[in-house]
């Protein structure tokens, strides 16, 4: 029977600002979902023609391939400083810095904190997968207590390696940031929430309100040695205990 | 032309950068280049331009990378230890074909060293202090007015070749005051447009700036593009000064502050009948090998004098080969050499 499409409404489609390049991410990795929802926000805000995305060092190093936008690849950890330079040079640009947890919360600690503290009018997407994905699964600053990685083979012992760092809470103590939030992608509801948060963060930049940070709890099925489904469940049940979801600061409204 | 004023080297570099149309400046404080930062802090915001005191030299060089990618003229400055921190960023700037200006007002090293003038960063500047096969144009001013001229040249060369350009001076030049006449300011809006810059992909394909490709064949091609550019720079941009070399038996090879002191030595040596000349590289990379080689075949001695253990000396020996003897005299640790000391060295080689 032919399908009558007359009264159908399109509820899902490929975002306009996403290129046809194939993702380099492993199956089930949240980097892919996140890339898509950023593109959707760029579409909805109509800013593709003035957006510059920053690709970090990490599994998302190829992020310059995904968007039909200008892009720059930054050295490991320094994306927030590069974002500062871009935005200060041309305030009409919409600058989106995409950074992993090793990138943003370890090697880039100084650049991350000080870009936030200066209240740079940029948006940082901080992908917390509690691991160094690209280099093969070493401990990240966000690795959970007891979590096994290639450099914590017996599990992260806080007496020896310290505790997982809650970087967004740290940023939230500063006066300048307008929006700091932690989101997740393990089910449809969380994805929709994350979409809203990312759109809000970028719209604050468009309105000139200042610095936003969207931390996204993400999976690394490959280095967690879990199936994508197990990884989703792990985020929902375990990771969110250490990293509670929700807004930490919202001064933009 | 602008008015004639008595100015410090650091201030002249800052003011020349502003007049060259530098729109963004990022730096972290360090002696002996603090006046440079202060001049920028006073003047850039007033002109509606960007001055950011960065959280570190690493922050500053990466801000520079971002601003250069956005297509504006941009600069950072520091002194030796801070320049060490910038090396990864300089390598990225070179690898990404970005124009940027970096000022190093050298001080004594290694390590924390001291805050006195030195020339110990020549290797780092000219031989690639960061990783990978890259080069950086390095300009070595020897007077305060020349520091201004070379700052303007630095921006022009950076844009022309899309390379990082370093101004390599020392603390003495940074602190010294001399009368200078600076050119009229350039309006940044009148500078040639950079079609590769990140200005937003409006009505064109996206511009991507990177120094990266996982495919060795592609990365090799990217390297070849750099190398081709470097050959062009070597062929066209070597600059140097010869002083009283026409009839010389001995020449001093020196750059920067030492070359300035050496000019006094040339005059004193000639007063006592020694035919002394000076060969002064202005571009330290590309090093003026050919002119020095040619000169070396006409003299007996090429005496290299540096405020280091002998770094430029290696390039001098490469140029001279066996054509003349190539002794060295140097001071280290921020000890500034004097005309008297250099002259007594020169006398050793006079007939
Ligand atoms: C200066 C420097 N140090 C180390 C590396 C090696 N390195 C590449 S990616 C990476 C870790 C990235 O982890 P993260 O930021 O968490 O991103 P993920 O891959 O997990 O998304 C490291 C250490 C590098 N490229 N540069
Ligand atoms: S290694 Fe982990 S973070 Fe990297 S793409 Fe694969 S699943 Fe994603
Ligand atoms: Mg990670």
Coordinates of C-alpha atoms and ligand atoms in Angstrom, one line a residue:
Chain A
X1 CA 0.0 0.0 0.0
X2 CA 1.5 3.4 -0.9
X3 CA 2.2 5.6 2.1
X4 CA 0.4 8.9 2.2
X5 CA 3.1 11.4 3.2
X6 CA 0.8 14.4 2.9
X7 CA 0.1 14.9 6.6
X8 CA 3.5 13.8 7.8
X9 CA 5.8 16.2 9.7
X10 CA 9.6 15.8 9.5
X11 CA 10.8 15.2 13.0
X12 CA 14.3 14.1 12.3
X13 CA 16.8 14.9 9.6
X14 CA 20.5 15.4 9.0
X15 CA 21.5 18.8 10.1
X16 CA 22.3 21.2 7.3
X17 CA 25.6 22.2 8.7
X18 CA 26.9 18.7 9.0
X19 CA 29.1 17.6 6.1
X20 CA 29.0 14.2 4.4
X21 CA 32.3 13.1 5.9
X22 CA 32.0 9.9 7.8
X23 CA 32.7 10.0 11.5
X24 CA 36.0 8.4 12.7
X25 CA 34.4 7.4 16.0
X26 CA 34.0 3.9 17.3
X27 CA 30.5 2.4 17.2
X28 CA 28.4 3.5 20.1
X29 CA 30.7 6.4 21.0
X30 CA 28.9 9.5 22.2
X31 CA 31.3 11.8 20.3
X32 CA 29.1 11.2 17.2
X33 CA 25.8 12.0 18.9
X34 CA 27.3 15.2 20.3
X35 CA 28.7 16.3 17.0
X36 CA 25.2 15.9 15.5
X37 CA 23.4 18.0 18.1
X38 CA 26.0 20.8 17.9
X39 CA 25.3 20.9 14.2
X40 CA 21.6 21.0 14.9
X41 CA 22.1 24.0 17.2
X42 CA 24.2 25.8 14.6
X43 CA 21.4 25.2 12.1
X44 CA 18.6 26.4 14.4
X45 CA 20.6 29.6 15.3
X46 CA 21.4 30.2 11.7
X47 CA 25.1 30.8 12.4
X48 CA 26.9 28.4 10.2
X49 CA 28.3 31.2 8.1
X50 CA 30.0 32.9 11.0
X51 CA 30.9 29.9 13.2
X52 CA 34.5 28.7 13.7
X53 CA 34.9 25.3 15.4
X54 CA 38.0 24.3 17.2
X55 CA 39.2 20.7 17.0
X56 CA 41.3 19.6 19.9
X57 CA 43.9 16.8 20.2
X58 CA 42.1 13.6 21.2
X59 CA 39.6 11.3 19.4
X60 CA 37.8 14.4 18.1
X61 CA 40.9 15.8 16.4
X62 CA 39.0 15.4 13.1
X63 CA 36.2 17.6 14.3
X64 CA 37.2 20.1 11.6
X65 CA 35.8 17.7 9.0
X66 CA 32.2 17.4 10.4
X67 CA 30.8 20.9 10.0
X68 CA 30.3 23.1 7.0
X69 CA 32.0 25.9 9.0
X70 CA 35.5 27.3 9.2
X71 CA 37.7 25.4 11.6
X72 CA 41.1 25.3 13.3
X73 CA 42.9 22.5 15.0
X74 CA 44.5 23.4 18.3
X75 CA 47.4 22.0 20.2
X76 CA 46.6 19.6 23.1
X77 CA 44.8 21.5 25.9
X78 CA 45.1 25.0 24.4
X79 CA 41.8 25.2 22.5
X80 CA 40.3 27.8 25.0
X81 CA 43.4 30.0 24.4
X82 CA 43.0 29.6 20.6
X83 CA 39.3 30.5 21.0
X84 CA 40.3 33.6 22.9
X85 CA 42.6 34.7 20.1
X86 CA 39.9 34.1 17.4
X87 CA 37.2 35.8 19.3
X88 CA 39.3 38.8 20.3
X89 CA 40.5 39.2 16.7
X90 CA 36.9 39.1 15.3
X91 CA 34.0 39.4 17.7
X92 CA 31.5 38.6 14.9
X93 CA 32.7 35.0 14.9
X94 CA 30.8 32.4 16.9
X95 CA 33.6 30.3 18.4
X96 CA 32.9 26.8 19.6
X97 CA 35.7 24.9 21.3
X98 CA 35.3 21.2 21.5
X99 CA 37.6 19.5 24.1
X100 CA 38.1 16.1 25.7
X101 CA 38.6 15.7 29.5
X102 CA 42.3 15.1 29.1
X103 CA 42.5 18.2 26.9
X104 CA 40.3 20.5 28.9
X105 CA 40.8 19.4 32.5
X106 CA 44.4 18.1 32.6
X107 CA 47.0 19.5 30.1
X108 CA 44.8 22.6 29.4
X109 CA 43.9 23.4 33.0
X110 CA 45.4 26.9 33.0
X111 CA 44.0 27.9 29.6
X112 CA 40.6 26.4 30.5
X113 CA 40.2 28.2 33.8
X114 CA 41.6 31.5 32.6
X115 CA 39.4 31.7 29.5
X116 CA 36.4 31.1 31.7
X117 CA 37.7 33.6 34.3
X118 CA 38.1 36.3 31.7
X119 CA 34.6 35.6 30.6
X120 CA 35.6 35.1 27.0
X121 CA 32.4 35.2 24.9
X122 CA 32.9 31.7 23.6
X123 CA 31.2 28.3 24.0
X124 CA 33.2 25.3 25.3
X125 CA 31.9 21.8 24.9
X126 CA 33.7 19.6 27.4
X127 CA 33.5 15.8 26.6
X128 CA 34.0 13.9 29.8
X129 CA 34.5 10.2 29.0
X130 CA 36.7 9.5 32.0
X131 CA 39.5 8.3 29.8
X132 CA 42.1 9.2 27.2
X133 CA 40.4 7.7 24.3
X134 CA 42.8 8.5 21.5
X135 CA 46.0 7.3 23.1
X136 CA 44.6 4.0 24.1
X137 CA 42.7 4.2 27.3
X138 CA 45.0 5.8 30.0
X139 CA 43.7 7.5 33.1
X140 CA 42.1 10.9 32.7
X141 CA 41.7 13.5 35.4
X142 CA 38.1 12.5 35.5
X143 CA 38.6 8.7 35.8
X144 CA 36.4 7.3 38.5
X145 CA 37.7 5.9 41.8
X146 CA 38.4 2.2 41.2
X147 CA 38.2 2.5 37.4
X148 CA 40.7 0.4 35.5
X149 CA 42.6 2.1 32.7
X150 CA 45.9 1.1 31.1
X151 CA 47.7 3.4 33.5
X152 CA 45.6 2.4 36.6
X153 CA 45.6 -1.4 35.9
X154 CA 44.4 -2.1 39.5
X155 CA 41.8 0.6 39.4
X156 CA 42.3 4.3 40.3
X157 CA 43.4 4.4 43.9
X158 CA 42.7 8.0 45.2
X159 CA 45.5 7.7 47.8
X160 CA 47.9 7.3 45.0
X161 CA 46.3 9.1 42.0
X162 CA 43.9 11.5 43.6
X163 CA 40.1 11.8 42.9
X164 CA 38.2 12.5 39.7
X165 CA 38.2 16.3 39.2
X166 CA 34.8 18.0 38.9
X167 CA 36.0 20.7 36.6
X168 CA 32.7 22.3 35.9
X169 CA 32.1 22.8 39.6
X170 CA 35.5 24.5 39.7
X171 CA 34.6 26.8 36.8
X172 CA 31.2 27.4 38.5
X173 CA 33.0 29.1 41.4
X174 CA 34.2 31.9 39.1
X175 CA 32.3 35.1 38.7
X176 CA 32.5 35.5 35.0
X177 CA 30.9 32.4 33.3
X178 CA 27.3 32.9 32.3
X179 CA 26.3 29.3 31.9
X180 CA 27.9 26.1 33.3
X181 CA 26.0 22.9 33.0
X182 CA 26.6 19.1 33.0
X183 CA 24.6 17.0 30.5
X184 CA 24.6 13.4 29.3
X185 CA 23.5 11.4 26.2
X186 CA 22.7 8.0 27.5
X187 CA 19.0 8.1 26.6
X188 CA 16.6 10.2 24.4
X189 CA 15.5 12.4 27.2
X190 CA 19.1 13.3 28.1
X191 CA 19.9 13.9 24.5
X192 CA 17.0 16.3 24.2
X193 CA 18.2 18.1 27.4
X194 CA 21.7 18.3 26.0
X195 CA 20.4 19.7 22.8
X196 CA 18.6 22.5 24.7
X197 CA 21.7 23.2 26.8
X198 CA 24.0 23.4 23.8
X199 CA 21.6 25.7 22.0
X200 CA 21.3 27.9 25.0
X201 CA 25.0 28.1 25.5
X202 CA 25.7 29.1 21.9
X203 CA 22.7 31.5 21.9
X204 CA 24.3 33.3 24.9
X205 CA 27.4 33.8 22.8
X206 CA 25.3 35.1 19.9
X207 CA 23.7 37.6 22.3
X208 CA 27.2 38.6 23.6
X209 CA 26.5 37.4 27.1
X210 CA 29.9 35.7 27.7
X211 CA 31.4 32.4 28.5
X212 CA 29.5 29.1 28.6
X213 CA 30.7 25.6 29.4
X214 CA 28.7 22.5 28.6
X215 CA 30.2 19.4 30.1
X216 CA 28.8 16.3 28.4
X217 CA 29.2 12.9 30.1
X218 CA 30.3 10.7 27.2
X219 CA 31.1 7.0 26.6
X220 CA 34.1 5.2 25.4
X221 CA 32.9 1.7 24.8
X222 CA 36.2 0.7 23.3
X223 CA 38.5 1.6 26.2
X224 CA 35.9 0.9 28.9
X225 CA 35.6 -2.6 27.4
X226 CA 31.8 -2.4 27.4
X227 CA 29.2 -2.8 24.7
X228 CA 27.5 0.5 23.7
X229 CA 24.4 -0.5 25.7
X230 CA 26.5 -1.4 28.8
X231 CA 28.3 1.9 28.4
X232 CA 25.1 3.9 28.4
X233 CA 23.8 2.0 31.5
X234 CA 27.2 2.7 33.2
X235 CA 26.8 6.5 32.6
X236 CA 23.3 6.4 33.9
X237 CA 24.0 4.4 37.0
X238 CA 27.6 5.0 38.0
X239 CA 29.1 8.0 36.2
X240 CA 26.2 10.4 37.1
X241 CA 26.9 9.5 40.8
X242 CA 30.3 11.1 40.6
X243 CA 29.3 13.8 38.1
X244 CA 25.7 14.9 38.9
X245 CA 23.7 16.3 35.9
X246 CA 22.2 19.7 35.8
X247 CA 22.9 23.4 35.6
X248 CA 25.6 24.8 37.9
X249 CA 25.4 28.4 36.8
X250 CA 22.9 30.2 34.6
X251 CA 23.3 34.0 34.7
X252 CA 22.1 34.5 31.1
X253 CA 18.3 34.4 31.5
Chain B
X1 CA 56.9 60.6 8.4
X2 CA 56.2 60.7 12.1
X3 CA 58.0 62.8 14.7
X4 CA 61.5 62.1 16.1
X5 CA 61.4 60.9 19.7
X6 CA 63.8 59.5 22.3
X7 CA 62.5 56.0 23.0
X8 CA 63.5 52.7 24.6
X9 CA 64.0 49.6 22.4
X10 CA 61.1 47.7 24.0
X11 CA 58.7 50.7 23.4
X12 CA 59.9 51.2 19.9
X13 CA 59.1 47.5 19.0
X14 CA 55.6 47.9 20.6
X15 CA 54.9 51.2 18.9
X16 CA 56.2 50.0 15.5
X17 CA 53.9 46.9 15.8
X18 CA 51.0 49.2 16.4
X19 CA 51.9 51.3 13.4
X20 CA 52.3 48.2 11.3
X21 CA 48.6 47.5 12.0
X22 CA 49.0 44.9 14.7
X23 CA 45.5 44.3 16.0
X24 CA 46.1 41.7 18.7
X25 CA 48.9 41.4 21.3
X26 CA 49.1 38.7 23.9
X27 CA 51.8 38.3 26.5
X28 CA 52.9 37.3 30.0
X29 CA 55.2 39.6 31.9
X30 CA 58.9 38.9 32.1
X31 CA 62.0 41.0 32.5
X32 CA 63.6 42.5 30.5
X33 CA 60.7 43.1 28.1
X34 CA 58.1 44.6 30.6
X35 CA 58.0 48.0 28.9
X36 CA 56.8 46.3 25.7
X37 CA 53.8 44.9 27.6
X38 CA 53.2 48.2 29.3
X39 CA 53.2 50.2 26.1
X40 CA 50.7 47.7 24.6
X41 CA 48.5 47.8 27.7
X42 CA 48.4 51.6 27.5
X43 CA 47.8 51.9 23.8
X44 CA 46.0 48.9 22.3
X45 CA 42.7 49.3 24.1
X46 CA 42.7 53.1 23.4
X47 CA 42.9 52.2 19.7
X48 CA 40.1 49.6 20.0
X49 CA 42.6 46.8 19.6
X50 CA 43.3 43.7 21.7
X51 CA 45.7 43.5 24.6
X52 CA 45.4 40.4 26.7
X53 CA 47.7 39.7 29.6
X54 CA 47.7 35.9 29.2
X55 CA 47.8 33.3 32.0
X56 CA 51.1 32.1 30.7
X57 CA 53.4 32.2 27.7
X58 CA 51.7 29.0 26.5
X59 CA 48.3 30.8 26.7
X60 CA 49.8 33.8 24.8
X61 CA 51.2 31.8 21.9
X62 CA 48.0 29.9 21.5
X63 CA 46.0 33.1 21.5
X64 CA 48.4 34.4 18.9
X65 CA 47.7 31.2 16.9
X66 CA 43.9 31.9 17.1
X67 CA 44.2 35.6 16.2
X68 CA 46.5 34.8 13.3
X69 CA 44.0 32.2 12.1
X70 CA 41.3 34.9 12.2
X71 CA 43.5 36.9 9.7
X72 CA 44.6 39.9 11.7
X73 CA 48.2 41.0 12.3
X74 CA 49.1 39.8 15.8
X75 CA 52.1 39.6 18.1
X76 CA 53.5 38.2 21.3
X77 CA 56.6 39.0 23.2
X78 CA 58.7 37.5 25.9
X79 CA 62.2 36.8 27.1
X80 CA 64.2 33.5 27.0
X81 CA 62.4 31.2 29.5
X82 CA 59.0 32.4 28.2
X83 CA 60.1 31.8 24.7
X84 CA 61.0 28.2 25.6
X85 CA 57.4 27.8 26.7
X86 CA 56.1 29.0 23.4
X87 CA 58.0 26.5 21.2
X88 CA 55.1 24.0 20.7
X89 CA 52.9 26.9 19.6
X90 CA 55.5 28.3 17.2
X91 CA 55.8 24.8 15.6
X92 CA 52.0 24.8 15.2
X93 CA 52.0 28.3 13.7
X94 CA 54.7 27.3 11.2
X95 CA 53.0 24.0 10.4
X96 CA 49.7 25.7 9.8
X97 CA 51.2 28.4 7.5
X98 CA 50.1 31.2 9.8
X99 CA 51.7 34.7 9.8
X100 CA 52.6 35.8 13.3
X101 CA 55.3 38.0 15.0
X102 CA 57.2 36.8 18.1
X103 CA 59.6 39.0 20.0
X104 CA 62.4 37.6 22.2
X105 CA 64.3 40.1 24.3
X106 CA 67.0 37.6 25.4
X107 CA 68.4 37.3 28.8
X108 CA 71.0 35.1 30.4
X109 CA 70.4 31.3 30.6
X110 CA 70.1 28.4 30.8
X111 CA 67.3 27.7 33.3
X112 CA 66.2 30.8 35.1
X113 CA 69.6 32.4 34.3
X114 CA 69.5 36.1 35.1
X115 CA 67.9 39.2 33.7
X116 CA 71.0 40.6 32.0
X117 CA 71.4 40.8 28.2
X118 CA 72.6 37.7 26.4
X119 CA 72.5 35.9 23.0
X120 CA 72.1 32.3 24.1
X121 CA 68.9 31.7 22.3
X122 CA 70.3 31.8 18.7
X123 CA 70.2 28.0 18.3
X124 CA 66.6 27.9 19.6
X125 CA 65.5 30.7 17.3
X126 CA 67.3 29.7 14.1
X127 CA 67.5 25.9 14.2
X128 CA 63.9 25.3 15.2
X129 CA 63.4 25.3 19.0
X130 CA 60.1 23.4 18.6
X131 CA 59.4 20.0 17.0
X132 CA 59.4 19.2 13.3
X133 CA 60.9 20.4 10.1
X134 CA 60.1 24.1 10.3
X135 CA 61.9 27.4 10.0
X136 CA 61.1 30.9 11.2
X137 CA 62.5 34.1 9.9
X138 CA 64.7 35.6 12.6
X139 CA 65.6 39.3 12.5
X140 CA 68.4 40.7 14.7
X141 CA 68.3 44.4 15.2
X142 CA 71.4 46.1 16.5
X143 CA 70.1 49.6 17.2
X144 CA 66.8 51.0 18.6
X145 CA 65.7 52.6 15.3
X146 CA 66.5 49.4 13.5
X147 CA 64.3 47.5 16.0
X148 CA 61.5 49.6 14.8
X149 CA 62.2 49.1 11.1
X150 CA 62.6 45.4 11.6
X151 CA 59.4 45.1 13.5
X152 CA 57.5 46.6 10.5
X153 CA 59.4 44.3 8.2
X154 CA 58.5 41.3 10.4
X155 CA 54.8 41.9 9.9
X156 CA 55.3 42.3 6.1
X157 CA 57.4 39.1 5.8
X158 CA 55.0 37.1 8.0
X159 CA 52.1 38.0 5.8
X160 CA 54.0 37.6 2.6
X161 CA 55.2 34.1 3.3
X162 CA 52.6 33.1 6.0
X163 CA 55.3 32.2 8.4
X164 CA 56.2 33.1 12.0
X165 CA 58.8 35.8 12.2
X166 CA 60.9 36.4 15.3
X167 CA 62.6 39.6 16.4
X168 CA 65.7 38.4 18.3
X169 CA 67.1 41.2 20.4
X170 CA 68.7 41.3 23.9
X171 CA 67.9 43.1 27.1
X172 CA 70.4 45.8 26.4
X173 CA 68.6 46.8 23.2
X174 CA 65.3 46.5 24.9
X175 CA 66.3 48.9 27.7
X176 CA 68.5 51.3 25.7
X177 CA 67.1 54.7 24.6
X178 CA 67.8 56.3 21.2
X179 CA 66.2 58.9 19.0
X180 CA 63.8 57.2 16.5
X181 CA 61.5 58.4 13.8
X182 CA 58.6 56.0 13.4
X183 CA 56.6 55.8 10.1
X184 CA 53.0 56.9 9.9
X185 CA 50.6 54.2 11.1
X186 CA 49.0 51.7 8.7
X187 CA 45.2 51.4 8.9
X188 CA 44.7 47.6 9.3
X189 CA 41.6 47.9 7.1
X190 CA 43.8 48.8 4.1
X191 CA 46.0 45.7 4.4
X192 CA 45.5 43.0 1.7
X193 CA 42.7 40.6 2.6
X194 CA 43.6 37.0 3.5
X195 CA 41.4 34.6 1.7
X196 CA 42.6 31.7 3.7
X197 CA 41.6 33.2 7.1
X198 CA 38.8 32.0 9.3
X199 CA 36.2 34.7 8.8
X200 CA 33.1 32.5 8.5
X201 CA 32.3 30.2 5.5
X202 CA 29.9 32.7 3.9
X203 CA 29.5 32.1 0.1
X204 CA 32.6 29.9 0.0
X205 CA 33.8 26.5 1.2
X206 CA 35.0 26.3 4.8
X207 CA 38.6 27.3 5.5
X208 CA 40.4 24.9 7.7
X209 CA 43.7 25.7 9.5
X210 CA 45.8 22.8 10.7
X211 CA 49.2 21.3 10.8
X212 CA 47.9 17.7 10.9
X213 CA 47.3 14.7 8.7
X214 CA 47.6 11.1 9.7
X215 CA 48.5 10.0 6.2
X216 CA 52.3 10.2 5.9
X217 CA 52.1 10.9 2.2
X218 CA 49.8 13.8 2.7
X219 CA 51.9 15.2 5.6
X220 CA 55.0 14.8 3.4
X221 CA 53.3 17.0 0.8
X222 CA 52.5 19.5 3.5
X223 CA 56.1 19.5 4.5
X224 CA 57.2 20.0 0.9
X225 CA 55.1 23.1 0.7
X226 CA 56.9 24.4 3.7
X227 CA 60.3 23.5 2.4
X228 CA 59.6 25.2 -1.0
X229 CA 58.6 28.3 0.9
X230 CA 61.8 28.2 2.9
X231 CA 63.9 27.9 -0.2
X232 CA 62.2 31.0 -1.6
X233 CA 62.8 32.9 1.6
X234 CA 66.5 31.8 1.6
X235 CA 66.8 33.0 -2.0
X236 CA 65.2 36.4 -1.4
X237 CA 65.3 37.5 2.2
X238 CA 68.8 37.2 3.5
X239 CA 69.9 40.6 4.8
X240 CA 73.2 41.8 6.2
X241 CA 75.4 44.8 6.6
X242 CA 79.1 45.1 5.8
X243 CA 81.1 47.9 7.6
X244 CA 84.6 48.8 6.4
X245 CA 85.2 45.5 4.8
X246 CA 86.6 46.7 1.4
X247 CA 90.2 46.5 2.4
X248 CA 89.9 44.4 5.6
X249 CA 92.3 41.7 6.7
X250 CA 90.2 40.8 9.7
X251 CA 86.4 40.9 10.0
X252 CA 84.3 40.5 13.1
X253 CA 81.1 38.5 12.6
X254 CA 78.5 39.7 15.1
X255 CA 74.8 40.5 15.4
X256 CA 72.5 42.6 17.5
X257 CA 74.1 44.5 20.5
X258 CA 77.5 42.9 19.9
X259 CA 77.6 44.2 16.3
X260 CA 76.9 47.6 17.6
X261 CA 79.8 47.4 20.0
X262 CA 82.0 46.0 17.3
X263 CA 81.5 49.0 15.1
X264 CA 83.3 51.1 17.8
X265 CA 86.0 48.4 17.8
X266 CA 86.4 48.7 14.0
X267 CA 87.1 52.5 14.3
X268 CA 89.5 52.0 17.2
X269 CA 91.4 49.2 15.5
X270 CA 91.8 51.2 12.3
X271 CA 93.1 54.1 14.4
X272 CA 96.0 51.8 15.4
X273 CA 96.5 50.6 11.8
X274 CA 94.6 47.3 12.0
X275 CA 92.4 46.8 8.9
X276 CA 89.3 45.5 10.6
X277 CA 85.8 45.3 9.2
X278 CA 82.4 44.0 10.4
X279 CA 80.0 41.5 8.9
X280 CA 76.6 41.8 10.5
X281 CA 73.8 39.4 9.7
X282 CA 70.5 41.2 10.0
X283 CA 68.5 38.0 9.1
X284 CA 69.8 35.2 11.4
X285 CA 67.6 32.9 9.4
X286 CA 68.0 32.9 6.5
X287 CA 71.6 33.3 7.4
X288 CA 73.6 35.3 4.7
X289 CA 75.9 32.4 3.9
X290 CA 76.8 33.5 0.4
X291 CA 77.9 37.1 1.1
X292 CA 80.0 35.9 4.1
X293 CA 81.6 33.2 2.0
X294 CA 82.5 35.7 -0.6
X295 CA 83.9 38.1 2.0
X296 CA 85.8 35.2 3.7
X297 CA 87.8 34.5 0.5
X298 CA 89.2 38.1 0.7
X299 CA 90.3 38.2 4.4
X300 CA 92.6 36.3 6.7
X301 CA 90.4 36.0 9.8
X302 CA 86.7 36.0 10.6
X303 CA 86.4 36.5 14.3
X304 CA 82.9 35.6 15.6
X305 CA 81.9 37.6 18.7
X306 CA 78.8 36.7 20.6
X307 CA 77.3 36.9 24.1
X308 CA 77.0 33.1 24.1
X309 CA 79.3 30.1 24.0
X310 CA 79.4 30.3 20.2
X311 CA 76.1 29.6 18.5
X312 CA 76.1 31.8 15.4
X313 CA 79.7 30.7 15.2
X314 CA 78.5 27.4 13.7
X315 CA 76.8 29.3 10.8
X316 CA 79.9 31.4 10.3
X317 CA 82.1 28.3 10.1
X318 CA 79.6 26.8 7.7
X319 CA 79.8 29.8 5.5
X320 CA 83.5 30.4 5.7
X321 CA 84.6 26.7 5.5
X322 CA 88.4 26.8 5.0
X323 CA 88.6 30.2 3.3
X324 CA 89.8 32.0 6.4
X325 CA 90.6 31.2 10.0
X326 CA 87.5 31.3 12.2
X327 CA 88.3 32.0 15.9
X328 CA 85.7 32.8 18.5
X329 CA 85.3 35.1 21.4
X330 CA 82.3 35.2 23.6
X331 CA 80.9 36.2 27.0
X332 CA 78.1 34.4 28.8
X333 CA 75.7 34.7 31.6
X334 CA 74.6 38.2 30.8
X335 CA 78.1 39.7 30.9
X336 CA 78.1 42.4 28.2
X337 CA 81.3 42.5 26.2
X338 CA 83.2 45.8 25.8
X339 CA 85.1 47.5 22.9
X340 CA 88.3 47.1 24.9
X341 CA 87.8 43.3 25.4
X342 CA 87.0 42.8 21.7
X343 CA 89.9 44.9 20.6
X344 CA 92.4 42.9 22.6
X345 CA 91.0 39.7 20.9
X346 CA 91.4 41.4 17.5
X347 CA 95.0 42.3 18.2
X348 CA 95.8 38.5 18.5
X349 CA 95.0 38.1 14.8
X350 CA 96.6 41.3 13.5
X351 CA 99.8 40.9 11.6
Ligands
LIG1 C1 51.5 18.0 24.0 C2 50.9 16.6 23.8 N1 50.9 15.7 24.8 C3 50.4 14.5 24.6 C4 49.7 14.2 23.4 C5 49.2 12.8 23.2 N2 47.7 12.8 23.3 C6 46.9 12.8 22.2 S1 45.3 12.6 22.6 C7 45.6 12.5 24.2 C8 44.6 12.3 25.2 C9 43.3 12.8 24.8 O1 42.3 12.5 25.7 P1 41.0 13.4 25.9 O2 41.3 14.8 25.8 O3 40.3 12.9 27.1 O4 40.2 13.1 24.5 P2 39.5 11.7 24.1 O5 40.4 11.1 23.1 O6 39.2 10.9 25.3 O7 38.2 12.2 23.4 C10 47.0 12.6 24.5 C11 47.6 12.5 25.8 C12 49.7 15.2 22.4 N3 49.2 15.0 21.2 N4 50.3 16.4 22.6
LIG2 S1 38.3 5.4 21.5 FE1 36.6 5.8 22.8 S2 36.3 8.1 22.8 FE2 37.6 7.5 21.1 S3 36.2 7.2 19.3 FE3 36.5 5.2 20.3 S4 34.8 5.0 21.7 FE4 35.0 7.2 21.2
LIG3 MG1 38.6 11.7 27.2

